[in-house]
Tab-separated table of C-alpha atoms in Angstrom:
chain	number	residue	atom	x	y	z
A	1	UNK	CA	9.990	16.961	-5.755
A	2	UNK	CA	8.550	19.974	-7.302
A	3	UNK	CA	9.044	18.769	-10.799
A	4	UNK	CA	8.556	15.108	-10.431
A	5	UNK	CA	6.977	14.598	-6.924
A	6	UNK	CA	3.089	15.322	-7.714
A	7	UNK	CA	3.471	12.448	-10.831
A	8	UNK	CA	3.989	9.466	-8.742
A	9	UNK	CA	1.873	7.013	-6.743
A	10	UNK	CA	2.136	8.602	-3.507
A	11	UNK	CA	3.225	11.966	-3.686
A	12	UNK	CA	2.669	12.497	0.312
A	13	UNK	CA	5.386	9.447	1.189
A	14	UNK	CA	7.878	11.219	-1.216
A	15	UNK	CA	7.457	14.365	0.329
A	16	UNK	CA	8.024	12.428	4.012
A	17	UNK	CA	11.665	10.726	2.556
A	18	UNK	CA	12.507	14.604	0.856
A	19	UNK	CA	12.416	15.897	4.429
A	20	UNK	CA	14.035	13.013	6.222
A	21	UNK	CA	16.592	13.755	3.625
A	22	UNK	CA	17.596	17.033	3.831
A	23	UNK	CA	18.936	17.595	7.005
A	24	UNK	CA	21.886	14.859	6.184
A	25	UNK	CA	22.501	15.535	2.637
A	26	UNK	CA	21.053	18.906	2.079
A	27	UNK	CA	24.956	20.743	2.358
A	28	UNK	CA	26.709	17.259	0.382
A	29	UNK	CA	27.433	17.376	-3.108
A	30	UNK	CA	26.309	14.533	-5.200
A	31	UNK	CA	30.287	13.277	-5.270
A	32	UNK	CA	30.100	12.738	-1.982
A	33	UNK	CA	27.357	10.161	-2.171
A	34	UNK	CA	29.065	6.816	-1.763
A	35	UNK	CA	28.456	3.669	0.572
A	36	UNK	CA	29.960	5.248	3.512
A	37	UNK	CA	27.624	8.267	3.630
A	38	UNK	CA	24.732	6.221	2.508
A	39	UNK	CA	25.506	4.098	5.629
A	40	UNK	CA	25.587	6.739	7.983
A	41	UNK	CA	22.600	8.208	7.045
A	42	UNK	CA	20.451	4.848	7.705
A	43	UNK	CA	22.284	4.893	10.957
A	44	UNK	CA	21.618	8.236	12.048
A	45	UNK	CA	17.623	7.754	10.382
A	46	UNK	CA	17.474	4.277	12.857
A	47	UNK	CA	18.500	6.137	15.295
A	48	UNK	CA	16.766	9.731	15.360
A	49	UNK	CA	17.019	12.307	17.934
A	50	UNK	CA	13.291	11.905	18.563
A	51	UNK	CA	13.972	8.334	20.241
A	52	UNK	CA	11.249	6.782	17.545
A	53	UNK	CA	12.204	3.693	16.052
A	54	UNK	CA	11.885	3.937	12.070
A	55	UNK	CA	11.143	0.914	10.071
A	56	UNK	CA	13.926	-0.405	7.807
A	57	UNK	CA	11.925	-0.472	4.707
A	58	UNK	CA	11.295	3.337	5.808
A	59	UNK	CA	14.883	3.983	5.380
A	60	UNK	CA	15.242	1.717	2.403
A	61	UNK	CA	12.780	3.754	0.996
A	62	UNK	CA	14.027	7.490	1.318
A	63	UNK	CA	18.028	6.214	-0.064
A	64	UNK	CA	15.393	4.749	-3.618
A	65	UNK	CA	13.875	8.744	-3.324
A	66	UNK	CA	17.561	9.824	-3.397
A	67	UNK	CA	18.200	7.440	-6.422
A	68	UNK	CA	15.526	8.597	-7.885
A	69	UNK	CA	16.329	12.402	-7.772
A	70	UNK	CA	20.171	12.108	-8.528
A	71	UNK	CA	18.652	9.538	-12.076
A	72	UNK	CA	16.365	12.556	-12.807
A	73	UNK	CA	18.641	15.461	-12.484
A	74	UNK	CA	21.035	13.121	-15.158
A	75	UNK	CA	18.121	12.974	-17.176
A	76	UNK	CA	17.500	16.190	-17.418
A	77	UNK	CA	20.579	17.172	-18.269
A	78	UNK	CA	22.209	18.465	-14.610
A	79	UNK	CA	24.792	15.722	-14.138
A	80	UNK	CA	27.301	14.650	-16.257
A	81	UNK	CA	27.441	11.261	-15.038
A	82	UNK	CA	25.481	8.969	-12.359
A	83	UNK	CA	26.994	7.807	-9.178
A	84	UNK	CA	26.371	4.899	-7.350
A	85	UNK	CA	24.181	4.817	-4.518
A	86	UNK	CA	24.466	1.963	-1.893
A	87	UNK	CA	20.916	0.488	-0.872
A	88	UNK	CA	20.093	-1.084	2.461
A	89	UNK	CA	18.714	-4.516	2.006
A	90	UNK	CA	15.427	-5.367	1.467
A	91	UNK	CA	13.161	-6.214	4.306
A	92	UNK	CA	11.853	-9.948	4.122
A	93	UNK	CA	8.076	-9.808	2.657
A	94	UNK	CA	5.785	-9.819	5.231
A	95	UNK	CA	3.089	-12.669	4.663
A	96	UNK	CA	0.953	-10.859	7.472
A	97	UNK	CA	-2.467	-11.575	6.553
A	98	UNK	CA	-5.901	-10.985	8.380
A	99	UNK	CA	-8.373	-14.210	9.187
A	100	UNK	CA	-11.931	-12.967	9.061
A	101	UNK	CA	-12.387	-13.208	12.681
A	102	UNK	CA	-9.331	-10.956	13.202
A	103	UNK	CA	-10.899	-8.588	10.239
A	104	UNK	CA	-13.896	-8.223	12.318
A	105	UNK	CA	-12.266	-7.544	15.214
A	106	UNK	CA	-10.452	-4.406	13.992
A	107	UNK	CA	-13.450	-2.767	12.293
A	108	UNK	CA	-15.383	-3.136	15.551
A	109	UNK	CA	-12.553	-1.664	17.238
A	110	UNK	CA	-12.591	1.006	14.711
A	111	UNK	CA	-15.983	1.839	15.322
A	112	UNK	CA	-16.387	1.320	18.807
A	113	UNK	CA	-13.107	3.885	19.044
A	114	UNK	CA	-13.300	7.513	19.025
A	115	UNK	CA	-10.293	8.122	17.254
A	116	UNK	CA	-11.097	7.980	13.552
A	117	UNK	CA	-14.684	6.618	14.163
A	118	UNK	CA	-15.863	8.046	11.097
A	119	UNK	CA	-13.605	7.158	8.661
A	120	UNK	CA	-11.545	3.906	9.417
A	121	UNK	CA	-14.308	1.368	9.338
A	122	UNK	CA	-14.956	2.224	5.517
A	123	UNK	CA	-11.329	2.308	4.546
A	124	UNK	CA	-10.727	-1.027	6.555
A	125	UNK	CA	-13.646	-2.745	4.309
A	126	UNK	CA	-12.507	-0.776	1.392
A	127	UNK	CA	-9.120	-2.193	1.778
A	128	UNK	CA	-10.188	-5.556	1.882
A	129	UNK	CA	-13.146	-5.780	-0.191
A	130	UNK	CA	-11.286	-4.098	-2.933
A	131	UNK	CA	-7.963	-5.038	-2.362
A	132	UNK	CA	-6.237	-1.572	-3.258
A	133	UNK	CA	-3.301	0.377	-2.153
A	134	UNK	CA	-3.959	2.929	0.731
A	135	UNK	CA	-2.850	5.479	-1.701
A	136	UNK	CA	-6.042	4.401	-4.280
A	137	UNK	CA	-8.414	4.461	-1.625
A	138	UNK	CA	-7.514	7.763	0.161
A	139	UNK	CA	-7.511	9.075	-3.500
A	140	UNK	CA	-10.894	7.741	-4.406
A	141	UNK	CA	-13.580	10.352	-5.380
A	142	UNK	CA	-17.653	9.644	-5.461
A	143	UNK	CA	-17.555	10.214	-9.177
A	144	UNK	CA	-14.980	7.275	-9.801
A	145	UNK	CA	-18.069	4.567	-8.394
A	146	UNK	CA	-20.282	4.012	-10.231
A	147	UNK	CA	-23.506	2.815	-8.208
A	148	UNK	CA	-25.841	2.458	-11.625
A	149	UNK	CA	-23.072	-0.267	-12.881
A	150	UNK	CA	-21.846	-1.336	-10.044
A	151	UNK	CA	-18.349	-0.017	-10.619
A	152	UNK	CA	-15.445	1.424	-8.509
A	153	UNK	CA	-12.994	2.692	-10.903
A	154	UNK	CA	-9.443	3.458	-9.624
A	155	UNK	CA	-7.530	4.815	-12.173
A	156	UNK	CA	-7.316	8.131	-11.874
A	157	UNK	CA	-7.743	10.792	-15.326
A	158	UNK	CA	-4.781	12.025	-16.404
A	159	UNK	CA	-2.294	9.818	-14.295
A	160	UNK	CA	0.909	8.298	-15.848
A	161	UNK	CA	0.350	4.562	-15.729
A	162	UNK	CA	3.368	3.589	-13.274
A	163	UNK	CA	4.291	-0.352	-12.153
A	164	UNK	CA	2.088	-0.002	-9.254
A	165	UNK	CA	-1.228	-0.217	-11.357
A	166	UNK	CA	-5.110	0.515	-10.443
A	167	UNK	CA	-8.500	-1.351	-11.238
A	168	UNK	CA	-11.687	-0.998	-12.001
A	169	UNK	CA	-13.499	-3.692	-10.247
A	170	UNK	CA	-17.080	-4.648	-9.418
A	171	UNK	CA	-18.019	-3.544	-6.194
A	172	UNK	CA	-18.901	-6.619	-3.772
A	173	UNK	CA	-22.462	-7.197	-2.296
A	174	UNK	CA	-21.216	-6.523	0.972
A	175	UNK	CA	-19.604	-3.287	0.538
A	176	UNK	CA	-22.543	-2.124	-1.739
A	177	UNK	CA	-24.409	-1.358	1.435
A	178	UNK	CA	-21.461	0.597	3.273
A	179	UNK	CA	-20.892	2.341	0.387
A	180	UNK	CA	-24.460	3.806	-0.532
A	181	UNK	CA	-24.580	4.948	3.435
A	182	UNK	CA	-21.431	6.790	3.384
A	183	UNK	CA	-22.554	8.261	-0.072
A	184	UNK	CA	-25.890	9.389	1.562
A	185	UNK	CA	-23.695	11.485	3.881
A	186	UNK	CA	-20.902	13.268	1.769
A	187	UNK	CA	-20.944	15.532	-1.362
A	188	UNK	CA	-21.480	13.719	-5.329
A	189	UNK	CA	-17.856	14.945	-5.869
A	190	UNK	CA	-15.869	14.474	-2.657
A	191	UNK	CA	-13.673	12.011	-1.455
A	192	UNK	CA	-14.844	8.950	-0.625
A	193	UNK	CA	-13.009	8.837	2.866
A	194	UNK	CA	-13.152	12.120	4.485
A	195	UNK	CA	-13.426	13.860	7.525
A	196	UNK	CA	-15.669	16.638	7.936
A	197	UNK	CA	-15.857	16.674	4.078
A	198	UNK	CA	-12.351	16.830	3.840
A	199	UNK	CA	-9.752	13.989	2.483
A	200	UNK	CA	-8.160	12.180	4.174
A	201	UNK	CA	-4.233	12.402	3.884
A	202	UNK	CA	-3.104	9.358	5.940
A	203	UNK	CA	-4.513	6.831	8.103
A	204	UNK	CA	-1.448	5.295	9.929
A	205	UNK	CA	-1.792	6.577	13.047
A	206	UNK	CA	-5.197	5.951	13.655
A	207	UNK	CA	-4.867	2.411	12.012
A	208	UNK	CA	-2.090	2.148	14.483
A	209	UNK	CA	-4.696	3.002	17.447
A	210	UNK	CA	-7.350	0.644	16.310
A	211	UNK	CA	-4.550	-2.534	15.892
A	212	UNK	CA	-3.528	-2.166	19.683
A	213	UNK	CA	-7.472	-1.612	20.646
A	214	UNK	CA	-7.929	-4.995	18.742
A	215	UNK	CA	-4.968	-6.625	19.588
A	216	UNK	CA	-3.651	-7.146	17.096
A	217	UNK	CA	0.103	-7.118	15.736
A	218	UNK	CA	2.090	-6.781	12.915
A	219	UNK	CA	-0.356	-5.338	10.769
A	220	UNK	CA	-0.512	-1.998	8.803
A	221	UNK	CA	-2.660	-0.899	6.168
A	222	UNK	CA	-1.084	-2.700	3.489
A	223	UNK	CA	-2.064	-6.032	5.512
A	224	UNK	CA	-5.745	-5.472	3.960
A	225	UNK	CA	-3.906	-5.781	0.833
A	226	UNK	CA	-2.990	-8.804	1.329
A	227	UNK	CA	-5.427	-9.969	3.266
A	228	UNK	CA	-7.583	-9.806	-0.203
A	229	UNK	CA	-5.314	-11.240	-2.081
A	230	UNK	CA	-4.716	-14.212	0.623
A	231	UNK	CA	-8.693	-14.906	0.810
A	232	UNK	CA	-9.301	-15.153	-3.268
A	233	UNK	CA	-6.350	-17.721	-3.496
A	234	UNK	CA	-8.043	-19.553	-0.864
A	235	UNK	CA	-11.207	-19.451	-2.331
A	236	UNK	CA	-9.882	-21.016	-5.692
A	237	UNK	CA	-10.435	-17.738	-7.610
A	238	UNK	CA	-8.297	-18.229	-10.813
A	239	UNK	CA	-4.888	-16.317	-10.737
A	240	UNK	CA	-6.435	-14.185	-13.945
A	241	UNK	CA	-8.853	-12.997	-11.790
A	242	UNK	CA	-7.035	-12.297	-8.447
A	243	UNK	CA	-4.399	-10.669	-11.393
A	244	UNK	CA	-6.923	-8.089	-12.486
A	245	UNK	CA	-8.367	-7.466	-9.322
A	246	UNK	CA	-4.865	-6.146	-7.577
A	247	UNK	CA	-4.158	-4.098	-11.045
A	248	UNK	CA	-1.566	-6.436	-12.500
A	249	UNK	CA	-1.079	-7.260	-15.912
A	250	UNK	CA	0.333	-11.013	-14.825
A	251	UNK	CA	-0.345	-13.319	-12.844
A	252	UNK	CA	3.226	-14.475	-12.054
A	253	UNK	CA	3.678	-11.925	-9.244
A	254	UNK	CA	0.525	-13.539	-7.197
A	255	UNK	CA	1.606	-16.928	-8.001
A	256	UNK	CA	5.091	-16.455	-6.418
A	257	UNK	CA	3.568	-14.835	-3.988
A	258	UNK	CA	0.347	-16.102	-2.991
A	259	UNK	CA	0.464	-19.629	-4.425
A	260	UNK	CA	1.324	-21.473	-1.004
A	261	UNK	CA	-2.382	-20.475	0.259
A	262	UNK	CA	-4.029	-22.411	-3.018
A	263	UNK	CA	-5.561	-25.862	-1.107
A	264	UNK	CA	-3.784	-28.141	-3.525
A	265	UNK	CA	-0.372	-26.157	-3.433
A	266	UNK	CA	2.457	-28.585	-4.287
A	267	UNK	CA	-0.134	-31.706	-3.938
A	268	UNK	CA	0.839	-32.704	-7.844
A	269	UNK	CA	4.753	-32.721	-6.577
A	270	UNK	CA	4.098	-34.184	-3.930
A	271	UNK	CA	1.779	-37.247	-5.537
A	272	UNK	CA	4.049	-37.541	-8.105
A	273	UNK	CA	6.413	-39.477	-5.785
A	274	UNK	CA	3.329	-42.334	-4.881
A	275	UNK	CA	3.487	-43.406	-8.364
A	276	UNK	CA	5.258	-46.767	-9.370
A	277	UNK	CA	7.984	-45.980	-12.031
């Protein structure tokens, strides 16, 4: 973590998996890493002391941190070998997506809430206005938009260009107006969602808050994610576009992904077989 851990997307969630992993595997040696162990651990993780039920993909995630470490210590020259390491399958994609009526109903039960009041009504409409990664937007400094061109730029200066990319964008009409309020009321060089002029460093508990207010379920921050993504493919915006807009540098992952929103989805296929041969 200290040599690697500040370099990647989301240096907070790696930090979360490091402790999570400690306690188990802190005494093991890295021979000692095999199925069995990796097994027990996402048993004992499912099943914490604390009574709290944590997420699969959680778990999934902290054994690909463990990968991760044991491939970097072998790159560097600490192991002699690599060992396998036995992963958990993947959860099924969630295809969780927000309608606009729903979308309005959590950011009026963000600001009609006093828990987060101040902050989660501008990430929700950041997240789905711009379509970015919780990470990007809790990142997001005053000098990255640019109100003269219109511009949010989320690439950060300096940071190692990783599968998970960022975009500069145009910012929409409708988040313009948010935007230039919440501007009016922070510092030039701040973050863009703060509290008490201070970042933000995760928004899952009061997102959590909001969602039951709203009544809502199955959502999480990601959801505005895709809830973006969902509403350009049903608009007809061409897959370039939606591409460049998420930070990917192809279209094939929205396609697969996405494509069963477009309005004439499959309609070719499925003509093909009124035609006389």
């Amino acid at each position: 973590m200290s040599e690697h851990g500040h370099e990647v997307v989301s240096p907070a969630q790696i930090a979360n998996s490091v402790r999570a992993l400690l306690p188990f595997w802190g005494h093991l040696v890295v021979t000692e890493i095999t199925e069995q162990t990796c097994r027990g651990y996402v048993r004992q993780r499912r099943h914490s002391i604390t009574g709290e039920a944590v997420a699969a993909g959680t778990v999934r995630n902290d054994i690909i941190v463990l990968a991760a470490a044991i491939r970097h210590d072998f790159q560097q020259g600490r192991l002699t070998r690599l060992v396998h390491i036995w992963m958990p399958p993947a959860s099924k994609r969630r295809e969780r997506w927000l309608t606009r009526q729903e979308a309005a109903s959590l950011i009026r039960a963000a600001r009609n809430g006093q828990h987060g009041r101040r902050h989660l009504p501008l990430f929700i409409l950041m997240g789905i206005y711009t379509a970015a990664r919780k990470e990007a937007i809790l990142s997001l400094r005053w000098t990255q938009v640019d109100f003269g061109r219109g511009m949010i730029d989320f690439r950060t200066p300096g940071r190692e260009a990783t599968s998970k990319g960022r975009a500069q964008i145009p910012i929409p009409r409708r988040l313009m107006t948010f935007l230039r309020y919440a501007r009016r009321h922070s510092s030039p060089t701040g973050f863009v969602i703060q509290y008490n002029g201070k970042p933000i460093k995760d928004v899952r508990k009061g997102f959590r808050f909001i969602c039951k207010r709203a009544g809502l379920d199955g959502i999480c921050p990601h959801t505005l994610r895709h809830t973006a993504a969902t509403w350009m493919v049903r608009a007809d915006v061409p897959w370039w576009q939606i591409a460049r807009y998420l930070g990917h540098t192809t279209t094939r992952q929205i396609e697969m992904t996405y494509g069963h929103h477009r309005p004439e989805w499959l309609s070719a296929a499925a003509s093909s077989f009124d035609r006389r041969a």
